[in-house]
Amino acid sequence: MSNDTLIPPAQQTPEARTGSRALAITLGVVGGVVILGTLGFSGLYAAMGAARPGSGEFQTLTSDVTGVSGVEINSSAGDFRVEFGNVDEAVFNGVTDGGTWTMTRHGDTLVIDSPRRWFTFGIDWNFDSTSTLVLPRSLDGVDLDVSISAGSFGAEGEFGDVSYGLSAGDFSISGSARSLDADMSAGSSMIELSGLQTASFEVAAGDLWGDLRGEGAPDEIDIDVSAGSVELQLPDVPYAMTRESVFGDISSNLDESARATRTISVELAAGDVTLTAG
């Protein structure tokens, strides 16, 4: 015979019962919000998907170029191309996905801006669109300033001062220019320019390849690499070269002379810089 005494379960106090009900209500509300949020985002994704290229609207813009000495392009995504053609004014053709491209004059500068998206959740809804800017041949030698957030950019022709900032994606340019100022956060660049007097390359990360041979040789080249790689092909002439490397490798077969009038400065934190003559 057992003498164990059964102890009745302790009854919840009013405060404990109130806390349990509050917790249950809170969990129910949070669960409902998650479900509604998921359904809402799914619906938004489907709706925004309908605005992708293929269902977007084709847009054409034109502008008189009288007095224009510079072109500024700000592209957030997609594929952008600049070329010269037999036209009397600047002609832009592109695809919109709910926003609109703009082409305006700011003094002597022609400015092209991509559509502004108020909410994209980090998704590029216009990733495969193609935009083209055709410039009159009368603008040969025009300055070019480009800002690329993502996607790709390509230009071909005769330019004056060229500068670009690349956050991500691909940049390419070919032809001739007076000067080049390259600023890369990430991505890749391909440069084929002759006639440069000065060139500056600042690479935080990514890969840059350049062929600067052709008419003449640059008087001054500055290279600053935090990480990544820079490979340049240069005219076979003497250069006065200074270099500083923390981690990484600087390789050069250039004809170096302290008395040379053309200068090259290389600062490398990590990565590789390769300079090839010829």
PDB file of C-alpha atoms in Angstrom:
ATOM      1  CA  MET A   1       0.000   0.000   0.000  1.00  0.00           C
ATOM      2  CA  SER A   2       1.470   3.334  -1.070  1.00  0.00           C
ATOM      3  CA  ASN A   3       1.491   6.329   1.189  1.00  0.00           C
ATOM      4  CA  ASP A   4       2.266   8.751  -1.706  1.00  0.00           C
ATOM      5  CA  THR A   5       0.025  11.742  -1.591  1.00  0.00           C
ATOM      6  CA  LEU A   6      -1.218  13.149  -4.867  1.00  0.00           C
ATOM      7  CA  ILE A   7      -0.620  16.865  -5.085  1.00  0.00           C
ATOM      8  CA  PRO A   8      -3.237  18.686  -7.164  1.00  0.00           C
ATOM      9  CA  PRO A   9      -1.857  20.898  -9.928  1.00  0.00           C
ATOM     10  CA  ALA A  10      -1.333  24.493  -8.972  1.00  0.00           C
ATOM     11  CA  GLN A  11      -3.967  26.790 -10.345  1.00  0.00           C
ATOM     12  CA  GLN A  12      -2.885  29.756 -12.458  1.00  0.00           C
ATOM     13  CA  THR A  13      -3.228  33.137 -10.925  1.00  0.00           C
ATOM     14  CA  PRO A  14      -5.332  35.737 -12.796  1.00  0.00           C
ATOM     15  CA  GLU A  15      -2.101  37.480 -13.808  1.00  0.00           C
ATOM     16  CA  ALA A  16      -0.657  34.270 -15.313  1.00  0.00           C
ATOM     17  CA  ARG A  17      -3.886  33.553 -17.223  1.00  0.00           C
ATOM     18  CA  THR A  18      -3.842  37.105 -18.582  1.00  0.00           C
ATOM     19  CA  GLY A  19      -0.202  36.737 -19.680  1.00  0.00           C
ATOM     20  CA  SER A  20      -0.935  33.452 -21.483  1.00  0.00           C
ATOM     21  CA  ARG A  21      -3.851  34.955 -23.364  1.00  0.00           C
ATOM     22  CA  ALA A  22      -1.728  37.970 -24.344  1.00  0.00           C
ATOM     23  CA  LEU A  23       1.044  35.708 -25.644  1.00  0.00           C
ATOM     24  CA  ALA A  24      -1.426  33.655 -27.684  1.00  0.00           C
ATOM     25  CA  ILE A  25      -2.953  36.791 -29.178  1.00  0.00           C
ATOM     26  CA  THR A  26       0.486  38.207 -30.000  1.00  0.00           C
ATOM     27  CA  LEU A  27       1.602  35.003 -31.729  1.00  0.00           C
ATOM     28  CA  GLY A  28      -1.624  34.937 -33.704  1.00  0.00           C
ATOM     29  CA  VAL A  29      -1.200  38.523 -34.858  1.00  0.00           C
ATOM     30  CA  VAL A  30       2.450  37.994 -35.820  1.00  0.00           C
ATOM     31  CA  GLY A  31       1.562  34.840 -37.737  1.00  0.00           C
ATOM     32  CA  GLY A  32      -1.171  36.669 -39.599  1.00  0.00           C
ATOM     33  CA  VAL A  33       1.166  39.518 -40.500  1.00  0.00           C
ATOM     34  CA  VAL A  34       3.765  37.068 -41.833  1.00  0.00           C
ATOM     35  CA  ILE A  35       1.163  35.299 -43.965  1.00  0.00           C
ATOM     36  CA  LEU A  36      -0.285  38.542 -45.283  1.00  0.00           C
ATOM     37  CA  GLY A  37       3.196  39.900 -45.914  1.00  0.00           C
ATOM     38  CA  THR A  38       4.154  36.794 -47.869  1.00  0.00           C
ATOM     39  CA  LEU A  39       0.984  36.920 -49.925  1.00  0.00           C
ATOM     40  CA  GLY A  40       1.381  40.650 -50.443  1.00  0.00           C
ATOM     41  CA  PHE A  41       4.986  40.356 -51.616  1.00  0.00           C
ATOM     42  CA  SER A  42       4.072  37.471 -53.920  1.00  0.00           C
ATOM     43  CA  GLY A  43       1.345  39.580 -55.450  1.00  0.00           C
ATOM     44  CA  LEU A  44       3.678  42.552 -55.764  1.00  0.00           C
ATOM     45  CA  TYR A  45       6.357  40.398 -57.381  1.00  0.00           C
ATOM     46  CA  ALA A  46       3.832  39.068 -59.896  1.00  0.00           C
ATOM     47  CA  ALA A  47       2.554  42.560 -60.634  1.00  0.00           C
ATOM     48  CA  MET A  48       6.033  44.008 -61.018  1.00  0.00           C
ATOM     49  CA  GLY A  49       7.023  41.061 -63.178  1.00  0.00           C
ATOM     50  CA  ALA A  50       4.486  42.242 -65.710  1.00  0.00           C
ATOM     51  CA  ALA A  51       6.493  45.438 -66.042  1.00  0.00           C
ATOM     52  CA  ARG A  52       9.670  43.684 -67.086  1.00  0.00           C
ATOM     53  CA  PRO A  53      11.150  44.268 -70.532  1.00  0.00           C
ATOM     54  CA  GLY A  54       8.947  42.711 -73.111  1.00  0.00           C
ATOM     55  CA  SER A  55       5.881  44.362 -71.645  1.00  0.00           C
ATOM     56  CA  GLY A  56       7.588  47.737 -71.017  1.00  0.00           C
ATOM     57  CA  GLU A  57       7.093  50.716 -73.284  1.00  0.00           C
ATOM     58  CA  PHE A  58       9.634  51.764 -75.891  1.00  0.00           C
ATOM     59  CA  GLN A  59      10.752  55.357 -75.428  1.00  0.00           C
ATOM     60  CA  THR A  60      12.412  57.754 -77.883  1.00  0.00           C
ATOM     61  CA  LEU A  61      13.911  61.105 -76.888  1.00  0.00           C
ATOM     62  CA  THR A  62      15.619  63.733 -79.022  1.00  0.00           C
ATOM     63  CA  SER A  63      17.561  66.881 -78.217  1.00  0.00           C
ATOM     64  CA  ASP A  64      19.256  69.670 -80.113  1.00  0.00           C
ATOM     65  CA  VAL A  65      23.019  69.622 -79.497  1.00  0.00           C
ATOM     66  CA  THR A  66      23.894  73.189 -80.432  1.00  0.00           C
ATOM     67  CA  GLY A  67      26.480  74.378 -77.909  1.00  0.00           C
ATOM     68  CA  VAL A  68      26.881  70.966 -76.258  1.00  0.00           C
ATOM     69  CA  SER A  69      30.424  70.204 -75.083  1.00  0.00           C
ATOM     70  CA  GLY A  70      29.711  67.402 -72.626  1.00  0.00           C
ATOM     71  CA  VAL A  71      27.454  64.366 -72.192  1.00  0.00           C
ATOM     72  CA  GLU A  72      26.512  62.982 -68.762  1.00  0.00           C
ATOM     73  CA  ILE A  73      24.887  59.563 -68.417  1.00  0.00           C
ATOM     74  CA  ASN A  74      23.425  58.056 -65.233  1.00  0.00           C
ATOM     75  CA  SER A  75      22.290  54.458 -65.698  1.00  0.00           C
ATOM     76  CA  SER A  76      21.040  52.241 -62.873  1.00  0.00           C
ATOM     77  CA  ALA A  77      20.622  48.961 -64.754  1.00  0.00           C
ATOM     78  CA  GLY A  78      20.395  47.274 -68.127  1.00  0.00           C
ATOM     79  CA  ASP A  79      22.593  47.654 -71.174  1.00  0.00           C
ATOM     80  CA  PHE A  80      23.511  51.176 -72.348  1.00  0.00           C
ATOM     81  CA  ARG A  81      25.342  51.977 -75.599  1.00  0.00           C
ATOM     82  CA  VAL A  82      26.739  55.253 -76.959  1.00  0.00           C
ATOM     83  CA  GLU A  83      27.673  55.673 -80.603  1.00  0.00           C
ATOM     84  CA  PHE A  84      28.027  58.338 -83.273  1.00  0.00           C
ATOM     85  CA  GLY A  85      25.864  58.293 -86.384  1.00  0.00           C
ATOM     86  CA  ASN A  86      24.422  60.267 -89.265  1.00  0.00           C
ATOM     87  CA  VAL A  87      21.871  62.189 -87.218  1.00  0.00           C
ATOM     88  CA  ASP A  88      21.271  65.922 -86.775  1.00  0.00           C
ATOM     89  CA  GLU A  89      20.404  65.738 -83.077  1.00  0.00           C
ATOM     90  CA  ALA A  90      20.962  63.433 -80.123  1.00  0.00           C
ATOM     91  CA  VAL A  91      18.615  60.446 -80.327  1.00  0.00           C
ATOM     92  CA  PHE A  92      17.893  58.162 -77.366  1.00  0.00           C
ATOM     93  CA  ASN A  93      16.001  54.879 -77.662  1.00  0.00           C
ATOM     94  CA  GLY A  94      15.209  52.751 -74.621  1.00  0.00           C
ATOM     95  CA  VAL A  95      12.666  50.690 -72.732  1.00  0.00           C
ATOM     96  CA  THR A  96      10.770  51.963 -69.701  1.00  0.00           C
ATOM     97  CA  ASP A  97       9.338  49.784 -66.945  1.00  0.00           C
ATOM     98  CA  GLY A  98       7.006  52.219 -65.267  1.00  0.00           C
ATOM     99  CA  GLY A  99       9.438  55.115 -64.974  1.00  0.00           C
ATOM    100  CA  THR A 100      10.730  57.308 -67.771  1.00  0.00           C
ATOM    101  CA  TRP A 101      14.160  58.155 -69.088  1.00  0.00           C
ATOM    102  CA  THR A 102      14.956  61.856 -69.269  1.00  0.00           C
ATOM    103  CA  MET A 103      17.282  63.822 -71.538  1.00  0.00           C
ATOM    104  CA  THR A 104      17.813  67.434 -70.507  1.00  0.00           C
ATOM    105  CA  ARG A 105      20.249  70.297 -71.026  1.00  0.00           C
ATOM    106  CA  HIS A 106      22.237  71.654 -68.084  1.00  0.00           C
ATOM    107  CA  GLY A 107      24.141  74.516 -69.648  1.00  0.00           C
ATOM    108  CA  ASP A 108      26.478  73.019 -72.237  1.00  0.00           C
ATOM    109  CA  THR A 109      25.972  69.470 -70.888  1.00  0.00           C
ATOM    110  CA  LEU A 110      23.453  66.957 -72.218  1.00  0.00           C
ATOM    111  CA  VAL A 111      22.232  64.820 -69.283  1.00  0.00           C
ATOM    112  CA  ILE A 112      20.564  61.407 -69.636  1.00  0.00           C
ATOM    113  CA  ASP A 113      19.030  59.860 -66.500  1.00  0.00           C
ATOM    114  CA  SER A 114      17.556  56.384 -66.124  1.00  0.00           C
ATOM    115  CA  PRO A 115      14.078  55.870 -64.591  1.00  0.00           C
ATOM    116  CA  ARG A 116      13.875  56.293 -60.836  1.00  0.00           C
ATOM    117  CA  ARG A 117      12.303  53.382 -58.960  1.00  0.00           C
ATOM    118  CA  TRP A 118      10.782  54.129 -55.575  1.00  0.00           C
ATOM    119  CA  PHE A 119      10.737  50.517 -54.347  1.00  0.00           C
ATOM    120  CA  THR A 120      12.438  47.479 -55.859  1.00  0.00           C
ATOM    121  CA  PHE A 121      13.480  45.448 -52.787  1.00  0.00           C
ATOM    122  CA  GLY A 122      16.955  45.254 -54.301  1.00  0.00           C
ATOM    123  CA  ILE A 123      15.606  43.488 -57.395  1.00  0.00           C
ATOM    124  CA  ASP A 124      16.533  44.793 -60.814  1.00  0.00           C
ATOM    125  CA  TRP A 125      13.212  44.697 -62.640  1.00  0.00           C
ATOM    126  CA  ASN A 126      14.812  45.962 -65.853  1.00  0.00           C
ATOM    127  CA  PHE A 127      17.933  43.835 -65.936  1.00  0.00           C
ATOM    128  CA  ASP A 128      17.884  42.926 -69.641  1.00  0.00           C
ATOM    129  CA  SER A 129      16.732  46.183 -71.244  1.00  0.00           C
ATOM    130  CA  THR A 130      18.874  47.875 -73.886  1.00  0.00           C
ATOM    131  CA  SER A 131      19.222  51.624 -74.336  1.00  0.00           C
ATOM    132  CA  THR A 132      21.097  53.438 -77.091  1.00  0.00           C
ATOM    133  CA  LEU A 133      22.235  57.035 -77.429  1.00  0.00           C
ATOM    134  CA  VAL A 134      23.229  58.122 -80.932  1.00  0.00           C
ATOM    135  CA  LEU A 135      25.177  61.385 -81.151  1.00  0.00           C
ATOM    136  CA  PRO A 136      25.748  63.517 -84.262  1.00  0.00           C
ATOM    137  CA  ARG A 137      29.241  63.295 -85.710  1.00  0.00           C
ATOM    138  CA  SER A 138      29.487  67.028 -85.123  1.00  0.00           C
ATOM    139  CA  LEU A 139      30.017  66.136 -81.440  1.00  0.00           C
ATOM    140  CA  ASP A 140      33.259  64.259 -82.106  1.00  0.00           C
ATOM    141  CA  GLY A 141      35.568  65.163 -79.230  1.00  0.00           C
ATOM    142  CA  VAL A 142      32.749  65.712 -76.718  1.00  0.00           C
ATOM    143  CA  ASP A 143      33.455  65.140 -73.009  1.00  0.00           C
ATOM    144  CA  LEU A 144      31.822  62.046 -71.489  1.00  0.00           C
ATOM    145  CA  ASP A 145      30.870  61.522 -67.823  1.00  0.00           C
ATOM    146  CA  VAL A 146      29.256  58.184 -66.960  1.00  0.00           C
ATOM    147  CA  SER A 147      27.830  56.735 -63.730  1.00  0.00           C
ATOM    148  CA  ILE A 148      26.834  53.055 -63.756  1.00  0.00           C
ATOM    149  CA  SER A 149      25.124  51.478 -60.733  1.00  0.00           C
ATOM    150  CA  ALA A 150      24.673  48.066 -62.351  1.00  0.00           C
ATOM    151  CA  GLY A 151      24.387  46.480 -65.782  1.00  0.00           C
ATOM    152  CA  SER A 152      26.715  47.214 -68.666  1.00  0.00           C
ATOM    153  CA  PHE A 153      27.886  50.243 -70.602  1.00  0.00           C
ATOM    154  CA  GLY A 154      29.696  50.558 -73.911  1.00  0.00           C
ATOM    155  CA  ALA A 155      30.857  53.541 -75.965  1.00  0.00           C
ATOM    156  CA  GLU A 156      32.747  53.913 -79.217  1.00  0.00           C
ATOM    157  CA  GLY A 157      34.013  57.095 -80.860  1.00  0.00           C
ATOM    158  CA  GLU A 158      36.203  60.152 -80.464  1.00  0.00           C
ATOM    159  CA  PHE A 159      35.917  61.813 -77.058  1.00  0.00           C
ATOM    160  CA  GLY A 160      37.515  64.617 -75.064  1.00  0.00           C
ATOM    161  CA  ASP A 161      37.762  64.152 -71.304  1.00  0.00           C
ATOM    162  CA  VAL A 162      36.258  60.811 -70.222  1.00  0.00           C
ATOM    163  CA  SER A 163      35.347  59.945 -66.632  1.00  0.00           C
ATOM    164  CA  TYR A 164      33.292  57.095 -65.264  1.00  0.00           C
ATOM    165  CA  GLY A 165      32.195  55.561 -61.981  1.00  0.00           C
ATOM    166  CA  LEU A 166      31.296  51.868 -61.921  1.00  0.00           C
ATOM    167  CA  SER A 167      29.561  50.459 -58.833  1.00  0.00           C
ATOM    168  CA  ALA A 168      28.974  47.037 -60.377  1.00  0.00           C
ATOM    169  CA  GLY A 169      28.684  45.515 -63.837  1.00  0.00           C
ATOM    170  CA  ASP A 170      30.757  46.052 -66.965  1.00  0.00           C
ATOM    171  CA  PHE A 171      32.212  49.120 -68.667  1.00  0.00           C
ATOM    172  CA  SER A 172      33.873  49.290 -72.078  1.00  0.00           C
ATOM    173  CA  ILE A 173      35.040  52.114 -74.308  1.00  0.00           C
ATOM    174  CA  SER A 174      37.020  52.243 -77.538  1.00  0.00           C
ATOM    175  CA  GLY A 175      38.271  54.973 -79.832  1.00  0.00           C
ATOM    176  CA  SER A 176      40.223  58.012 -78.710  1.00  0.00           C
ATOM    177  CA  ALA A 177      40.144  60.494 -75.834  1.00  0.00           C
ATOM    178  CA  ARG A 178      42.155  63.345 -74.372  1.00  0.00           C
ATOM    179  CA  SER A 179      42.030  62.125 -70.761  1.00  0.00           C
ATOM    180  CA  LEU A 180      40.559  59.258 -68.746  1.00  0.00           C
ATOM    181  CA  ASP A 181      39.468  59.128 -65.097  1.00  0.00           C
ATOM    182  CA  ALA A 182      38.295  55.647 -64.063  1.00  0.00           C
ATOM    183  CA  ASP A 183      36.742  54.910 -60.654  1.00  0.00           C
ATOM    184  CA  MET A 184      35.711  51.289 -60.047  1.00  0.00           C
ATOM    185  CA  SER A 185      34.037  49.924 -56.927  1.00  0.00           C
ATOM    186  CA  ALA A 186      33.530  46.481 -58.469  1.00  0.00           C
ATOM    187  CA  GLY A 187      32.939  44.803 -61.816  1.00  0.00           C
ATOM    188  CA  SER A 188      35.105  44.831 -64.915  1.00  0.00           C
ATOM    189  CA  SER A 189      36.378  47.426 -67.373  1.00  0.00           C
ATOM    190  CA  MET A 190      37.819  47.189 -70.870  1.00  0.00           C
ATOM    191  CA  ILE A 191      39.549  50.317 -72.183  1.00  0.00           C
ATOM    192  CA  GLU A 192      40.863  50.737 -75.731  1.00  0.00           C
ATOM    193  CA  LEU A 193      41.800  54.385 -76.196  1.00  0.00           C
ATOM    194  CA  SER A 194      44.496  56.158 -78.151  1.00  0.00           C
ATOM    195  CA  GLY A 195      45.644  59.766 -77.914  1.00  0.00           C
ATOM    196  CA  LEU A 196      45.423  59.961 -74.116  1.00  0.00           C
ATOM    197  CA  GLN A 197      47.446  62.682 -72.432  1.00  0.00           C
ATOM    198  CA  THR A 198      46.594  61.644 -68.871  1.00  0.00           C
ATOM    199  CA  ALA A 199      44.973  58.547 -67.349  1.00  0.00           C
ATOM    200  CA  SER A 200      43.908  57.811 -63.780  1.00  0.00           C
ATOM    201  CA  PHE A 201      42.719  54.416 -62.542  1.00  0.00           C
ATOM    202  CA  GLU A 202      41.240  53.931 -59.060  1.00  0.00           C
ATOM    203  CA  VAL A 203      40.125  50.355 -58.448  1.00  0.00           C
ATOM    204  CA  ALA A 204      38.565  49.279 -55.146  1.00  0.00           C
ATOM    205  CA  ALA A 205      37.784  45.801 -56.473  1.00  0.00           C
ATOM    206  CA  GLY A 206      37.319  44.108 -59.828  1.00  0.00           C
ATOM    207  CA  ASP A 207      39.343  43.775 -63.008  1.00  0.00           C
ATOM    208  CA  LEU A 208      40.482  46.438 -65.448  1.00  0.00           C
ATOM    209  CA  TRP A 209      42.175  45.795 -68.783  1.00  0.00           C
ATOM    210  CA  GLY A 210      43.380  48.590 -71.016  1.00  0.00           C
ATOM    211  CA  ASP A 211      45.156  49.119 -74.325  1.00  0.00           C
ATOM    212  CA  LEU A 212      46.472  52.679 -74.436  1.00  0.00           C
ATOM    213  CA  ARG A 213      48.670  52.238 -77.478  1.00  0.00           C
ATOM    214  CA  GLY A 214      48.120  54.135 -80.673  1.00  0.00           C
ATOM    215  CA  GLU A 215      48.674  57.791 -81.405  1.00  0.00           C
ATOM    216  CA  GLY A 216      51.206  59.096 -78.878  1.00  0.00           C
ATOM    217  CA  ALA A 217      51.751  57.956 -75.298  1.00  0.00           C
ATOM    218  CA  PRO A 218      50.187  59.326 -72.100  1.00  0.00           C
ATOM    219  CA  ASP A 219      52.241  61.964 -70.303  1.00  0.00           C
ATOM    220  CA  GLU A 220      50.974  60.852 -66.901  1.00  0.00           C
ATOM    221  CA  ILE A 221      49.402  57.627 -65.604  1.00  0.00           C
ATOM    222  CA  ASP A 222      48.212  57.148 -62.010  1.00  0.00           C
ATOM    223  CA  ILE A 223      47.138  53.711 -60.753  1.00  0.00           C
ATOM    224  CA  ASP A 224      45.640  53.136 -57.286  1.00  0.00           C
ATOM    225  CA  VAL A 225      44.407  49.612 -56.510  1.00  0.00           C
ATOM    226  CA  SER A 226      42.874  48.520 -53.199  1.00  0.00           C
ATOM    227  CA  ALA A 227      42.069  45.018 -54.428  1.00  0.00           C
ATOM    228  CA  GLY A 228      41.647  43.432 -57.837  1.00  0.00           C
ATOM    229  CA  SER A 229      43.752  43.645 -60.941  1.00  0.00           C
ATOM    230  CA  VAL A 230      44.867  46.180 -63.530  1.00  0.00           C
ATOM    231  CA  GLU A 231      46.522  45.194 -66.795  1.00  0.00           C
ATOM    232  CA  LEU A 232      47.670  47.893 -69.227  1.00  0.00           C
ATOM    233  CA  GLN A 233      49.344  47.733 -72.625  1.00  0.00           C
ATOM    234  CA  LEU A 234      51.336  50.912 -73.245  1.00  0.00           C
ATOM    235  CA  PRO A 235      53.417  52.451 -76.040  1.00  0.00           C
ATOM    236  CA  ASP A 236      57.046  51.327 -75.962  1.00  0.00           C
ATOM    237  CA  VAL A 237      58.667  54.566 -74.770  1.00  0.00           C
ATOM    238  CA  PRO A 238      60.664  55.422 -71.620  1.00  0.00           C
ATOM    239  CA  TYR A 239      58.752  56.159 -68.403  1.00  0.00           C
ATOM    240  CA  ALA A 240      59.775  57.468 -64.995  1.00  0.00           C
ATOM    241  CA  MET A 241      57.991  55.052 -62.682  1.00  0.00           C
ATOM    242  CA  THR A 242      57.291  55.026 -58.950  1.00  0.00           C
ATOM    243  CA  ARG A 243      55.671  52.070 -57.220  1.00  0.00           C
ATOM    244  CA  GLU A 244      54.425  51.115 -53.774  1.00  0.00           C
ATOM    245  CA  SER A 245      52.970  47.722 -52.865  1.00  0.00           C
ATOM    246  CA  VAL A 246      51.676  46.377 -49.538  1.00  0.00           C
ATOM    247  CA  PHE A 247      50.400  42.997 -50.684  1.00  0.00           C
ATOM    248  CA  GLY A 248      50.287  41.904 -54.285  1.00  0.00           C
ATOM    249  CA  ASP A 249      52.467  41.983 -57.338  1.00  0.00           C
ATOM    250  CA  ILE A 250      53.551  44.737 -59.725  1.00  0.00           C
ATOM    251  CA  SER A 251      54.916  43.365 -62.985  1.00  0.00           C
ATOM    252  CA  SER A 252      56.427  45.570 -65.697  1.00  0.00           C
ATOM    253  CA  ASN A 253      58.626  45.234 -68.765  1.00  0.00           C
ATOM    254  CA  LEU A 254      58.523  48.964 -69.510  1.00  0.00           C
ATOM    255  CA  ASP A 255      61.615  50.942 -70.395  1.00  0.00           C
ATOM    256  CA  GLU A 256      62.157  52.792 -67.111  1.00  0.00           C
ATOM    257  CA  SER A 257      64.291  55.903 -66.874  1.00  0.00           C
ATOM    258  CA  ALA A 258      64.482  58.470 -64.091  1.00  0.00           C
ATOM    259  CA  ARG A 259      65.037  61.147 -66.744  1.00  0.00           C
ATOM    260  CA  ALA A 260      61.927  60.258 -68.757  1.00  0.00           C
ATOM    261  CA  THR A 261      59.335  63.002 -69.156  1.00  0.00           C
ATOM    262  CA  ARG A 262      56.404  60.575 -69.032  1.00  0.00           C
ATOM    263  CA  THR A 263      55.507  59.376 -65.536  1.00  0.00           C
ATOM    264  CA  ILE A 264      53.698  56.366 -64.055  1.00  0.00           C
ATOM    265  CA  SER A 265      52.682  56.066 -60.395  1.00  0.00           C
ATOM    266  CA  VAL A 266      51.437  52.754 -58.962  1.00  0.00           C
ATOM    267  CA  GLU A 267      49.995  52.245 -55.466  1.00  0.00           C
ATOM    268  CA  LEU A 268      48.857  48.686 -54.740  1.00  0.00           C
ATOM    269  CA  ALA A 269      47.294  47.485 -51.494  1.00  0.00           C
ATOM    270  CA  ALA A 270      46.381  43.999 -52.707  1.00  0.00           C
ATOM    271  CA  GLY A 271      46.011  42.326 -56.087  1.00  0.00           C
ATOM    272  CA  ASP A 272      48.005  42.621 -59.272  1.00  0.00           C
ATOM    273  CA  VAL A 273      49.192  45.332 -61.636  1.00  0.00           C
ATOM    274  CA  THR A 274      50.726  44.345 -64.967  1.00  0.00           C
ATOM    275  CA  LEU A 275      52.261  46.882 -67.356  1.00  0.00           C
ATOM    276  CA  THR A 276      53.338  45.713 -70.798  1.00  0.00           C
ATOM    277  CA  ALA A 277      55.217  47.690 -73.439  1.00  0.00           C
ATOM    278  CA  GLY A 278      54.495  47.406 -77.139  1.00  0.00           C
TER     279      GLY A 278
END
